[in-house]
XYZ file of C-alpha atoms in Angstrom:
702
model
C 14.102 -29.072 -43.404
C 10.791 -29.300 -41.555
C 10.373 -31.928 -38.884
C 6.830 -33.355 -38.998
C 4.871 -36.539 -38.361
C 2.480 -35.607 -41.115
C 2.625 -37.939 -44.113
C 2.377 -35.496 -46.981
C 3.394 -31.923 -46.333
C 3.494 -30.405 -49.843
C 5.563 -27.421 -48.871
C 8.309 -29.206 -46.919
C 11.653 -27.511 -47.387
C 10.147 -24.028 -47.618
C 9.803 -21.371 -44.963
C 6.518 -20.453 -43.310
C 6.706 -17.008 -44.926
C 6.602 -18.663 -48.375
C 3.748 -20.946 -47.333
C 1.770 -17.945 -46.107
C 2.525 -16.148 -49.404
C 1.420 -19.090 -51.559
C -1.671 -20.094 -49.651
C -3.047 -16.643 -48.827
C -3.258 -15.060 -45.373
C -4.354 -17.785 -42.940
C -7.013 -17.187 -40.345
C -6.610 -18.219 -36.721
C -8.070 -21.580 -37.699
C -5.774 -22.089 -40.712
C -3.503 -25.118 -40.814
C -0.486 -25.817 -42.987
C -1.635 -27.598 -46.168
C -1.932 -31.286 -45.383
C -4.962 -33.426 -46.222
C -4.505 -35.476 -43.049
C -4.960 -34.432 -39.451
C -1.340 -34.810 -38.322
C 0.130 -32.446 -35.743
C 1.207 -28.930 -36.679
C 4.741 -29.052 -38.123
C 7.532 -27.798 -35.948
C 10.594 -25.994 -37.203
C 13.711 -27.712 -35.910
C 15.843 -25.107 -34.213
C 19.213 -26.658 -35.045
C 18.435 -27.053 -38.747
C 19.008 -24.516 -41.446
C 15.808 -23.262 -43.051
C 15.430 -22.368 -46.711
C 14.179 -19.075 -48.100
C 14.262 -18.092 -51.748
C 16.451 -21.054 -52.729
C 19.117 -20.199 -50.147
C 19.723 -21.826 -46.784
C 20.086 -19.593 -43.793
C 20.490 -19.852 -40.044
C 17.461 -19.593 -37.709
C 16.796 -16.482 -35.639
C 18.557 -17.291 -32.383
C 21.713 -18.451 -34.233
C 21.764 -15.260 -36.289
C 21.549 -13.241 -33.092
C 24.617 -14.987 -31.710
C 26.493 -14.388 -34.947
C 25.409 -10.744 -34.910
C 26.787 -10.142 -31.420
C 29.775 -7.848 -31.780
C 32.554 -7.253 -29.309
C 30.422 -4.443 -27.899
C 27.594 -6.772 -26.838
C 27.730 -8.750 -23.629
C 25.105 -10.856 -21.872
C 24.108 -11.771 -18.287
C 23.862 -15.612 -18.219
C 22.977 -15.493 -14.489
C 19.741 -13.575 -15.174
C 16.392 -14.163 -16.913
C 13.420 -11.790 -17.212
C 10.120 -13.449 -18.099
C 6.423 -12.453 -18.076
C 3.601 -14.927 -17.527
C 0.614 -14.118 -19.753
C -2.734 -15.879 -20.189
C -6.496 -15.499 -20.322
C -8.385 -14.869 -17.084
C -8.341 -17.787 -14.636
C -5.911 -20.005 -16.569
C -3.594 -20.259 -13.543
C -0.873 -17.561 -13.864
C -0.712 -16.570 -10.201
C -0.991 -20.213 -9.054
C 2.039 -21.246 -11.120
C 4.068 -18.276 -9.779
C 3.131 -19.498 -6.263
C 4.523 -22.954 -7.082
C 7.731 -21.440 -8.539
C 8.321 -19.433 -5.353
C 7.656 -22.408 -3.062
C 9.898 -24.810 -5.005
C 12.854 -22.406 -4.977
C 12.499 -22.046 -1.165
C 11.647 -18.347 -1.362
C 9.738 -18.580 1.932
C 11.160 -19.715 5.247
C 10.107 -23.102 6.611
C 7.856 -21.620 9.297
C 6.252 -18.929 7.098
C 2.474 -19.108 6.743
C 1.968 -18.650 2.984
C -1.563 -18.297 1.590
C -2.678 -19.311 -1.911
C -2.183 -16.839 -4.788
C 0.289 -14.898 -2.677
C 0.940 -12.426 -5.549
C -2.671 -11.148 -5.423
C -1.955 -8.801 -2.557
C -4.795 -6.250 -2.887
C -8.130 -6.752 -1.089
C -10.063 -6.431 -4.341
C -7.782 -8.973 -6.035
C -8.374 -11.495 -3.263
C -12.153 -10.933 -3.289
C -12.634 -11.105 -7.040
C -9.977 -13.780 -7.583
C -8.378 -11.805 -10.429
C -5.058 -10.024 -10.882
C -5.523 -6.268 -11.413
C -1.962 -4.920 -11.216
C 1.136 -6.420 -12.860
C 3.624 -7.388 -10.120
C 7.154 -8.677 -10.194
C 8.877 -11.221 -7.991
C 12.310 -12.814 -8.036
C 13.036 -16.531 -8.044
C 16.559 -17.723 -7.210
C 16.983 -21.017 -9.065
C 19.881 -23.351 -8.227
C 18.507 -26.677 -9.532
C 20.064 -29.177 -11.950
C 19.687 -26.928 -15.022
C 21.699 -24.120 -13.360
C 24.972 -26.143 -13.574
C 25.999 -25.394 -10.012
C 25.237 -21.632 -10.249
C 22.318 -19.573 -8.950
C 20.225 -18.066 -11.749
C 18.016 -15.108 -10.863
C 14.639 -15.291 -12.667
C 12.545 -12.097 -12.522
C 8.914 -13.134 -13.035
C 6.200 -10.600 -13.972
C 2.675 -11.766 -13.078
C 0.270 -9.964 -15.438
C -3.546 -9.536 -15.403
C -5.627 -11.624 -17.814
C -8.383 -9.062 -18.504
C -7.988 -6.917 -21.642
C -9.408 -4.043 -19.514
C -6.051 -4.021 -17.746
C -4.124 -4.275 -21.020
C -1.899 -1.333 -20.044
C -0.499 -3.509 -17.247
C 0.313 -6.277 -19.746
C 2.045 -3.877 -22.152
C 4.051 -2.468 -19.281
C 5.035 -5.951 -18.123
C 6.210 -6.899 -21.628
C 8.501 -3.849 -21.768
C 10.476 -5.290 -18.808
C 11.173 -8.815 -20.079
C 13.084 -10.830 -22.690
C 10.628 -13.721 -23.047
C 7.040 -14.797 -22.406
C 5.504 -17.881 -20.776
C 2.082 -18.353 -22.386
C -0.323 -20.319 -20.186
C -3.267 -22.044 -21.832
C -5.991 -24.009 -20.015
C -5.949 -27.681 -21.114
C -9.739 -27.673 -21.465
C -10.736 -24.145 -22.532
C -7.838 -23.659 -24.958
C -6.779 -20.232 -26.289
C -9.420 -17.558 -25.601
C -9.686 -13.854 -26.605
C -7.357 -12.538 -23.915
C -4.832 -15.235 -24.916
C -4.912 -13.741 -28.399
C -4.604 -10.186 -27.033
C -1.506 -10.859 -24.889
C 0.113 -13.129 -27.482
C -0.243 -10.494 -30.193
C 1.508 -7.978 -27.908
C 4.339 -10.478 -27.236
C 4.872 -11.278 -30.940
C 4.812 -7.564 -31.866
C 7.555 -7.009 -29.268
C 9.488 -9.953 -30.925
C 9.718 -11.876 -27.658
C 10.304 -15.666 -27.653
C 7.279 -17.659 -26.428
C 7.138 -20.774 -24.216
C 3.778 -22.579 -24.298
C 2.627 -24.082 -20.994
C -0.504 -26.216 -21.175
C -1.820 -25.825 -17.613
C -4.459 -27.789 -15.693
C -3.702 -31.034 -17.620
C -5.311 -32.938 -14.734
C -8.771 -31.478 -15.446
C -11.250 -34.283 -16.147
C -12.341 -32.520 -19.364
C -8.760 -31.825 -20.593
C -8.166 -32.051 -24.376
C -4.424 -31.504 -24.615
C -3.803 -32.371 -28.296
C -6.547 -30.071 -29.583
C -5.424 -27.191 -27.327
C -1.782 -27.406 -28.529
C -3.016 -27.530 -32.117
C -5.367 -24.519 -31.597
C -2.537 -22.519 -30.002
C -0.206 -23.273 -32.933
C -2.982 -22.171 -35.303
C -3.304 -18.976 -33.328
C 0.461 -18.373 -33.446
C 0.551 -18.874 -37.195
C -2.499 -16.670 -37.773
C -1.146 -13.859 -35.578
C 2.294 -14.068 -37.177
C 0.833 -13.710 -40.665
C -1.342 -10.763 -39.516
C 1.673 -9.059 -37.967
C 3.987 -9.695 -40.916
C 2.824 -6.390 -42.461
C 3.008 -4.354 -39.226
C 6.343 -5.835 -38.088
C 8.358 -6.356 -41.310
C 11.375 -7.973 -39.620
C 9.273 -10.568 -37.719
C 10.799 -13.999 -38.329
C 7.887 -16.227 -39.324
C 10.091 -19.328 -39.357
C 10.761 -19.116 -35.654
C 7.164 -18.506 -34.593
C 6.158 -22.176 -34.477
C 9.449 -23.199 -32.901
C 7.753 -23.056 -29.535
C 8.676 -25.419 -26.712
C 5.640 -27.029 -25.040
C 5.526 -27.764 -21.294
C 2.625 -29.712 -19.737
C 1.868 -28.583 -16.184
C -0.501 -28.580 -13.271
C 0.038 -25.346 -11.311
C -2.061 -26.533 -8.389
C 0.006 -29.729 -8.006
C 3.257 -27.821 -8.716
C 4.241 -30.347 -11.407
C 5.464 -29.972 -14.997
C 6.798 -32.253 -17.732
C 8.001 -32.101 -21.330
C 6.191 -35.388 -22.031
C 2.531 -35.136 -22.879
C 0.369 -36.875 -20.242
C -2.951 -38.560 -20.934
C -5.996 -36.244 -20.837
C -6.976 -35.700 -17.200
C -3.733 -37.215 -15.811
C -0.982 -35.467 -13.832
C 2.436 -34.886 -15.487
C 4.976 -37.725 -15.094
C 7.215 -35.460 -13.015
C 6.423 -34.128 -9.534
C 8.105 -30.677 -9.641
C 8.570 -27.660 -11.942
C 12.143 -28.530 -12.973
C 11.227 -28.940 -16.735
C 9.640 -25.458 -16.705
C 12.740 -23.872 -15.133
C 14.952 -25.739 -17.631
C 12.846 -24.518 -20.575
C 12.927 -20.888 -19.321
C 16.733 -20.990 -18.930
C 17.234 -22.543 -22.381
C 14.691 -20.587 -24.427
C 14.494 -17.151 -22.806
C 17.618 -15.255 -23.860
C 19.837 -13.755 -21.164
C 19.661 -9.905 -21.080
C 22.199 -8.360 -23.474
C 23.824 -4.964 -23.049
C 26.590 -2.769 -24.404
C 29.466 -2.472 -21.873
C 30.545 0.833 -23.467
C 27.054 2.406 -23.271
C 25.995 4.921 -20.599
C 23.368 4.175 -17.923
C 19.839 3.612 -19.307
C 17.105 2.521 -16.880
C 13.407 2.506 -17.898
C 10.680 3.216 -15.298
C 8.041 0.491 -15.811
C 6.005 0.603 -12.594
C 5.430 2.629 -9.441
C 4.967 1.712 -5.816
C 5.105 3.496 -2.491
C 6.646 2.871 0.878
C 5.543 4.467 4.173
C 9.197 5.268 4.933
C 10.737 6.037 1.539
C 7.779 7.647 -0.297
C 7.394 6.947 -3.999
C 9.335 3.990 -5.414
C 10.074 3.694 -9.132
C 10.535 0.160 -10.502
C 13.143 0.257 -13.255
C 14.582 -2.195 -15.738
C 18.258 -1.416 -16.352
C 19.154 -1.813 -20.054
C 22.761 -0.534 -19.971
C 25.218 0.660 -17.328
C 25.188 0.289 -13.548
C 22.901 1.978 -11.019
C 24.374 2.682 -7.544
C 22.940 3.874 -4.257
C 23.707 7.598 -3.695
C 24.489 8.110 -7.411
C 23.494 11.323 -9.217
C 21.659 10.509 -12.474
C 19.790 12.406 -15.185
C 16.017 12.049 -15.042
C 14.515 12.325 -18.549
C 10.886 13.413 -18.077
C 7.864 12.874 -20.344
C 7.792 16.526 -21.403
C 11.419 16.305 -22.636
C 13.048 18.080 -19.647
C 16.209 16.549 -18.157
C 16.911 17.057 -14.467
C 19.706 15.756 -12.221
C 18.502 13.717 -9.200
C 20.129 11.587 -6.498
C 19.225 7.930 -5.889
C 18.679 7.967 -2.098
C 17.836 4.258 -1.828
C 18.205 1.215 -4.089
C 16.051 -1.875 -3.403
C 16.261 -5.341 -4.957
C 13.355 -7.823 -4.885
C 13.750 -11.070 -2.968
C 10.606 -13.240 -3.213
C 7.879 -10.775 -2.103
C 10.091 -8.397 -0.120
C 12.341 -5.536 -1.133
C 15.823 -5.564 0.400
C 18.447 -2.747 0.251
C 21.169 -3.118 -2.380
C 24.328 -1.162 -3.129
C 24.286 -1.458 -6.919
C 22.478 -3.140 -9.795
C 23.698 -4.074 -13.267
C 22.202 -4.449 -16.768
C 19.095 -6.613 -17.132
C 18.110 -6.301 -13.443
C 14.725 -5.020 -12.227
C 15.110 -2.871 -9.079
C 13.234 -0.150 -7.160
C 14.729 3.319 -6.582
C 13.634 5.960 -4.057
C 14.308 9.673 -3.836
C 12.488 11.021 -6.928
C 9.086 12.337 -5.875
C 7.352 13.122 -9.205
C 8.736 10.332 -11.389
C 6.149 8.523 -13.567
C 5.930 5.451 -15.781
C 7.766 5.496 -19.107
C 10.489 7.949 -18.034
C 14.227 7.174 -18.106
C 17.077 7.408 -15.606
C 20.283 7.936 -17.566
C 23.846 9.244 -17.281
C 24.154 12.780 -15.867
C 27.056 13.716 -18.211
C 25.749 12.095 -21.410
C 21.948 11.555 -21.134
C 20.370 9.067 -23.581
C 16.614 8.680 -22.862
C 14.661 5.570 -23.958
C 11.331 5.823 -25.869
C 8.106 6.185 -23.819
C 5.766 3.174 -23.313
C 2.909 3.224 -25.846
C -0.482 1.800 -24.796
C -3.764 1.321 -26.714
C -6.300 4.145 -26.698
C -9.195 4.057 -24.177
C -12.601 2.835 -25.397
C -14.991 3.588 -22.485
C -15.449 6.770 -20.445
C -17.491 7.764 -17.405
C -17.965 11.003 -15.512
C -16.768 10.972 -11.902
C -17.613 13.914 -9.650
C -18.380 14.811 -6.044
C -21.504 13.480 -4.381
C -24.332 15.969 -5.067
C -27.223 14.023 -3.488
C -29.188 15.260 -0.418
C -27.407 12.565 1.641
C -23.905 13.774 0.863
C -21.495 14.140 3.774
C -23.395 11.948 6.229
C -20.607 9.364 6.518
C -18.147 10.404 9.207
C -14.651 11.091 7.886
C -15.635 10.669 4.213
C -13.803 12.627 1.506
C -16.387 14.817 -0.174
C -14.596 17.836 -1.673
C -13.698 18.347 -5.336
C -10.039 18.923 -4.447
C -9.780 15.524 -2.712
C -11.395 13.714 -5.656
C -9.140 15.491 -8.187
C -5.985 14.683 -6.165
C -6.992 11.012 -6.023
C -7.594 10.857 -9.809
C -4.223 12.551 -10.421
C -2.572 9.925 -8.180
C -4.241 7.165 -10.222
C -2.810 8.660 -13.415
C 0.695 8.268 -12.025
C 0.546 4.507 -11.634
C -2.053 3.564 -14.264
C -0.985 4.109 -17.866
C -4.307 2.835 -19.309
C -6.551 5.700 -18.105
C -6.949 9.374 -19.014
C -8.604 12.129 -16.942
C -10.180 15.041 -18.864
C -11.973 18.156 -17.519
C -15.730 18.648 -18.082
C -17.930 21.750 -18.163
C -18.365 21.451 -14.390
C -15.496 22.205 -12.009
C -16.455 19.361 -9.633
C -16.673 16.536 -12.235
C -14.114 14.878 -14.549
C -14.301 12.506 -17.498
C -12.249 9.343 -16.831
C -11.406 7.179 -19.871
C -10.243 3.558 -19.687
C -10.053 0.296 -21.598
C -13.275 -1.219 -20.350
C -16.172 -1.044 -17.940
C -14.468 -3.382 -15.447
C -11.307 -1.279 -15.173
C -13.325 1.883 -14.409
C -15.629 0.063 -11.959
C -12.590 -1.223 -10.056
C -11.172 2.330 -9.848
C -14.495 3.592 -8.385
C -14.633 0.630 -5.953
C -11.082 1.373 -4.753
C -11.977 5.036 -4.214
C -15.130 4.010 -2.303
C -13.072 1.841 0.024
C -10.668 4.708 0.585
C -13.580 6.799 1.944
C -14.619 8.902 -1.074
C -18.172 9.974 -1.841
C -18.775 10.150 -5.593
C -21.385 10.621 -8.285
C -20.604 8.306 -11.215
C -22.257 8.693 -14.625
C -23.260 5.885 -16.961
C -20.337 4.471 -18.986
C -20.137 5.905 -22.533
C -17.955 5.048 -25.535
C -15.062 7.207 -26.735
C -15.834 8.023 -30.394
C -13.585 9.400 -33.167
C -14.348 11.357 -36.316
C -12.449 10.000 -39.369
C -12.959 11.747 -42.749
C -16.100 13.432 -41.467
C -17.688 10.118 -40.360
C -18.329 9.125 -36.741
C -16.451 5.952 -35.736
C -16.824 3.953 -32.537
C -14.621 1.312 -30.859
C -15.451 -2.310 -31.692
C -14.905 -5.542 -29.791
C -14.362 -9.076 -31.033
C -16.588 -11.195 -28.789
C -16.236 -14.951 -28.342
C -19.137 -16.712 -26.607
C -19.316 -20.354 -25.483
C -22.851 -21.514 -24.589
C -24.810 -24.780 -24.330
C -26.733 -25.481 -27.562
C -30.173 -24.797 -26.049
C -29.260 -21.116 -25.453
C -28.052 -20.495 -29.010
C -31.205 -18.631 -30.128
C -31.436 -16.452 -27.004
C -27.787 -15.346 -27.250
C -28.029 -14.639 -30.990
C -31.114 -12.487 -30.342
C -29.367 -10.684 -27.459
C -26.312 -9.871 -29.597
C -28.456 -8.753 -32.546
C -30.258 -6.254 -30.269
C -26.825 -4.856 -29.355
C -25.791 -4.491 -33.026
C -23.511 -7.541 -32.903
C -22.516 -9.123 -36.237
C -21.870 -12.863 -36.208
C -18.604 -13.746 -37.965
C -18.138 -17.388 -37.099
C -19.927 -20.273 -35.389
C -18.626 -23.756 -34.614
C -20.171 -26.780 -32.949
C -17.706 -29.368 -31.722
C -20.412 -31.948 -31.016
C -19.935 -31.656 -27.257
C -23.255 -29.941 -26.617
C -21.560 -26.505 -26.618
C -21.473 -23.912 -29.390
C -18.767 -21.278 -29.927
C -19.866 -18.023 -31.598
C -17.731 -15.081 -32.677
C -19.197 -11.586 -33.041
C -17.999 -8.123 -33.975
C -19.954 -5.826 -31.630
C -19.725 -2.095 -30.719
C -17.985 -1.556 -27.347
C -21.090 0.286 -26.057
C -23.151 -2.838 -26.848
C -21.269 -4.646 -24.072
C -22.257 -2.092 -21.398
C -24.674 -3.986 -19.197
C -24.296 -7.093 -21.328
C -22.854 -9.437 -18.720
C -25.850 -9.525 -16.338
C -28.357 -10.045 -19.154
C -26.158 -12.704 -20.772
C -25.827 -14.716 -17.548
C -29.607 -14.476 -17.008
C -30.364 -15.727 -20.542
C -27.900 -18.640 -20.288
C -28.808 -19.449 -16.638
C -25.208 -18.772 -15.610
C -23.736 -21.363 -17.991
C -22.389 -19.049 -20.732
C -18.750 -17.955 -21.016
C -17.977 -14.696 -22.801
C -14.829 -12.639 -23.376
C -13.673 -10.031 -25.843
C -10.771 -7.924 -27.076
C -10.709 -4.631 -28.984
C -10.446 -4.467 -32.794
C -10.340 -1.607 -35.332
C -13.094 1.054 -34.976
C -16.046 1.002 -37.370
C -18.710 3.582 -38.360
C -21.411 4.319 -35.769
C -23.883 1.414 -35.763
C -26.996 3.313 -34.603
C -28.925 3.494 -31.327
C -28.920 0.539 -28.944
C -31.690 -0.143 -26.442
C -29.999 -1.324 -23.275
C -32.962 -1.759 -20.964
C -36.572 -2.582 -21.604
C -37.680 -1.914 -18.011
C -38.291 1.532 -16.555
C -37.310 2.782 -13.093
C -39.379 3.207 -9.936
C -38.524 6.633 -8.541
C -39.212 7.930 -5.029
C -41.344 11.093 -5.211
C -40.408 12.379 -1.712
C -37.810 12.011 1.007
C -38.336 9.777 4.022
C -37.945 6.248 5.353
C -39.159 3.227 3.370
C -42.194 1.541 4.972
C -43.110 -2.157 4.649
C -46.742 -1.117 4.091
C -45.825 0.861 0.944
C -43.574 -1.917 -0.340
C -46.287 -4.595 0.055
C -48.710 -2.432 -1.936
C -46.169 -1.704 -4.686
C -44.318 -4.994 -5.026
C -46.527 -6.241 -7.881
C -45.373 -3.276 -9.963
C -41.719 -4.333 -10.075
C -38.537 -5.305 -8.206
C -37.191 -3.217 -5.285
C -33.550 -2.264 -4.596
C -34.197 -0.831 -1.104
C -35.064 -2.421 2.235
C -37.736 -1.384 4.761
C -36.592 1.493 7.048
C -33.813 2.581 4.656
C -33.751 6.296 3.890
C -34.643 7.630 0.420
C -34.819 11.060 -1.232
C -36.772 12.589 -4.117
C -35.429 11.418 -7.487
C -33.781 8.268 -6.097
C -34.347 5.037 -8.045
C -35.837 2.550 -5.557
C -36.618 -0.312 -7.937
C -37.172 -1.584 -11.462
C -40.597 -1.122 -13.045
C -42.043 -4.173 -14.799
C -43.122 -1.835 -17.659
C -40.916 0.187 -19.995
C -41.715 3.666 -18.650
C -40.542 5.326 -15.421
C -42.998 5.458 -12.515
C -42.934 7.775 -9.536
C -44.012 6.087 -6.310
C -44.582 7.051 -2.692
C -42.501 4.412 -0.971
C -42.680 6.177 2.394
C -46.497 5.838 2.732
C -47.573 4.773 6.211
C -50.635 2.755 7.203
C -53.349 4.921 8.734
C -54.128 3.984 12.300
C -57.730 3.242 13.241
C -59.393 1.869 16.360
C -60.571 -1.166 14.381
C -58.696 -4.420 14.716
C -57.751 -5.948 11.355
C -57.526 -9.667 10.692
C -54.640 -9.045 8.251
C -52.629 -6.808 10.566
C -49.136 -6.224 9.182
C -48.450 -9.565 7.517
C -44.891 -9.005 6.313
C -44.261 -12.585 5.269
C -45.649 -11.693 1.820
C -42.912 -9.123 1.209
C -40.520 -10.186 -1.593
C -36.857 -9.669 -0.581
C -35.277 -6.708 -2.411
C -32.541 -7.195 -4.998
C -29.079 -6.103 -3.783
C -27.071 -4.543 -6.624
C -23.267 -4.439 -6.733
C -21.434 -1.403 -8.097
C -20.946 -3.060 -11.528
C -24.656 -3.969 -11.690
C -25.667 -0.397 -10.749
C -23.475 1.015 -13.539
C -25.017 -1.480 -15.968
C -28.592 -0.702 -14.854
C -28.357 3.100 -14.958
C -29.865 4.875 -17.997
C -28.477 7.970 -19.740
C -30.507 10.290 -17.478
C -29.418 8.384 -14.322
C -26.214 8.158 -12.324
C -24.835 6.185 -9.393
C -24.228 7.678 -5.947
C -21.252 5.917 -4.345
C -20.428 6.302 -0.625
C -18.339 4.114 1.712
C -21.558 2.748 3.249
C -24.060 2.590 0.388
C -24.462 2.527 -3.398
C -27.637 4.160 -4.761
C -29.009 4.819 -8.246
C -30.591 8.258 -8.767
C -31.840 10.549 -11.511
C -29.336 13.213 -12.632
C -32.146 15.804 -12.181
C -33.845 15.038 -8.851
C -36.875 17.329 -9.154
C -39.744 15.697 -11.106
C -40.957 18.962 -12.714
C -37.413 19.834 -13.807
C -37.071 16.381 -15.406
C -40.282 16.890 -17.409
C -39.103 20.321 -18.632
C -35.699 18.888 -19.634
C -37.372 16.020 -21.525
C -39.560 18.477 -23.483
C -36.559 20.690 -24.211
C -34.668 17.732 -25.707
C -37.677 16.590 -27.694
C -37.969 20.074 -29.259
C -34.233 20.148 -30.009
C -34.427 16.839 -31.880
């Protein structure tokens, strides 16, 4: 019953569920029992598989048999999400799909990674928001028809996991992209677990096969291991998950940059033997099921994303599950709080490539935008006005990291012309972020002008602050903290599973670095390539400020990524920074003379002539304790001519910190001042005497 090239599969004829039961729960590295290194067995889709001595039909055949007269499908439609680790080529492959289906006119000037529309996305080269586009396919596999493929481009960072979960709620299948050299990485595991839990069929695309260091066989094998391991882990959480169908995954070999794909495995480092994406389109049409619906059911449309238009106001992106949505129609709006309110659809927009075009109506399975409902938010349902049937809300993972965001309270507040400095403006902006971002929470603090913002990770919160800065806000941002829980009277904290790839010579330094941050090594493998892969369980707070230090220790060669796991008891205090701060003891302008005299004491963050205030951090002390310095000291003028008059060539250039680096550097008693023109680190208490009193007060309390 099992199709395999392996010479001696002991458990042939039995289902994967039985194999898992007999052999114990496999890890992500587990293979089916075979003493030889043959490929991972595949389940043949058209064969009957055996369970408990009885033969039965595979999953997709059972679904067809189960379809009653009340179930219909849309063969002209496919909804698919593209998921992968960071930088494995999701957006590039969507680009190629759009170009090969002639989505753009012949004279259109189309840039690379056209889906990354935001300024921050273009600068950082990462996808932050999940976006949808529509591909109209009329190639050979369409049999003379035009098939509409709705493609959701998702972020690769686990910090933006809410976007991935939202994207998966809109689709019927998943295209999993894996780099032909790097193989499956933590975020691959994160997004794949979400897809399997949602019982979505998976298509494996091995991308970048033309990389010189490609290792295609090993990557396919590792991905199959991962699928098997995840399926066995989920078998308890999702009881009706069909383990037999999990490894029945079609494999496509592609190069997104070249816009080529093939079902035949190329040699490592070679391009596919086909020069377009036709095999990928064919695989999507064959393996992603067409949307099914009940023709007798009332309208049910789920709000999965939000957008805005300068002319139409707020737009709600909806996936229609049953019924038909028409322009001008009155529908019931089922809100998060349980209220149901009748509203009118003033405008209905369908997606064509990257543009939204007016439409008169939309049917089941389609993803469209509706206008006319001002306060609608993600997870709500548009349903029939006479017989409302709301859909369940979208559930996302709990936040792990929090930071305090408030108005700018420094002496330099309000100096930028046109900046937004009031508490009301900041609160309105955070409330607006809540509407479109399901992964964050905003909680009040003891102060009326500051709020606690919780998110998945440091990067997600830093990007929110950066966006607000670019919009003209002045903010004070506290150091990132972890969101703890109390379970049975014990304090628990969020944990991360960290996977690190480093050259062998940096093994000791990285192990030492992780040990200082309470990391626990769980696995280590050396493939004999000069690189070592280590796996750690580490508290989420141990990763605050980790990236900069890690890149310094590995001289920029290390690769690290993580995903969240179950919380564990509090691991104890972690020392983040061994260096103290250099603090300005008075306001004024920075002088070169003072900097030359002080530069042996540490590293500066400010330039000559820049303005400072009392309590502002102007540099990093080479010792562990804080040091107050007079960085505004001027050279006394005399009537004597000096042979060393103002020799500035000895001045070491200051270190320019980005927003993420400032947040990493700041200690518990420090915060970051963010304005449209500058980013400064400062003490929470600016006055030196006040700081001393506060320190003594805390020491007495402890």
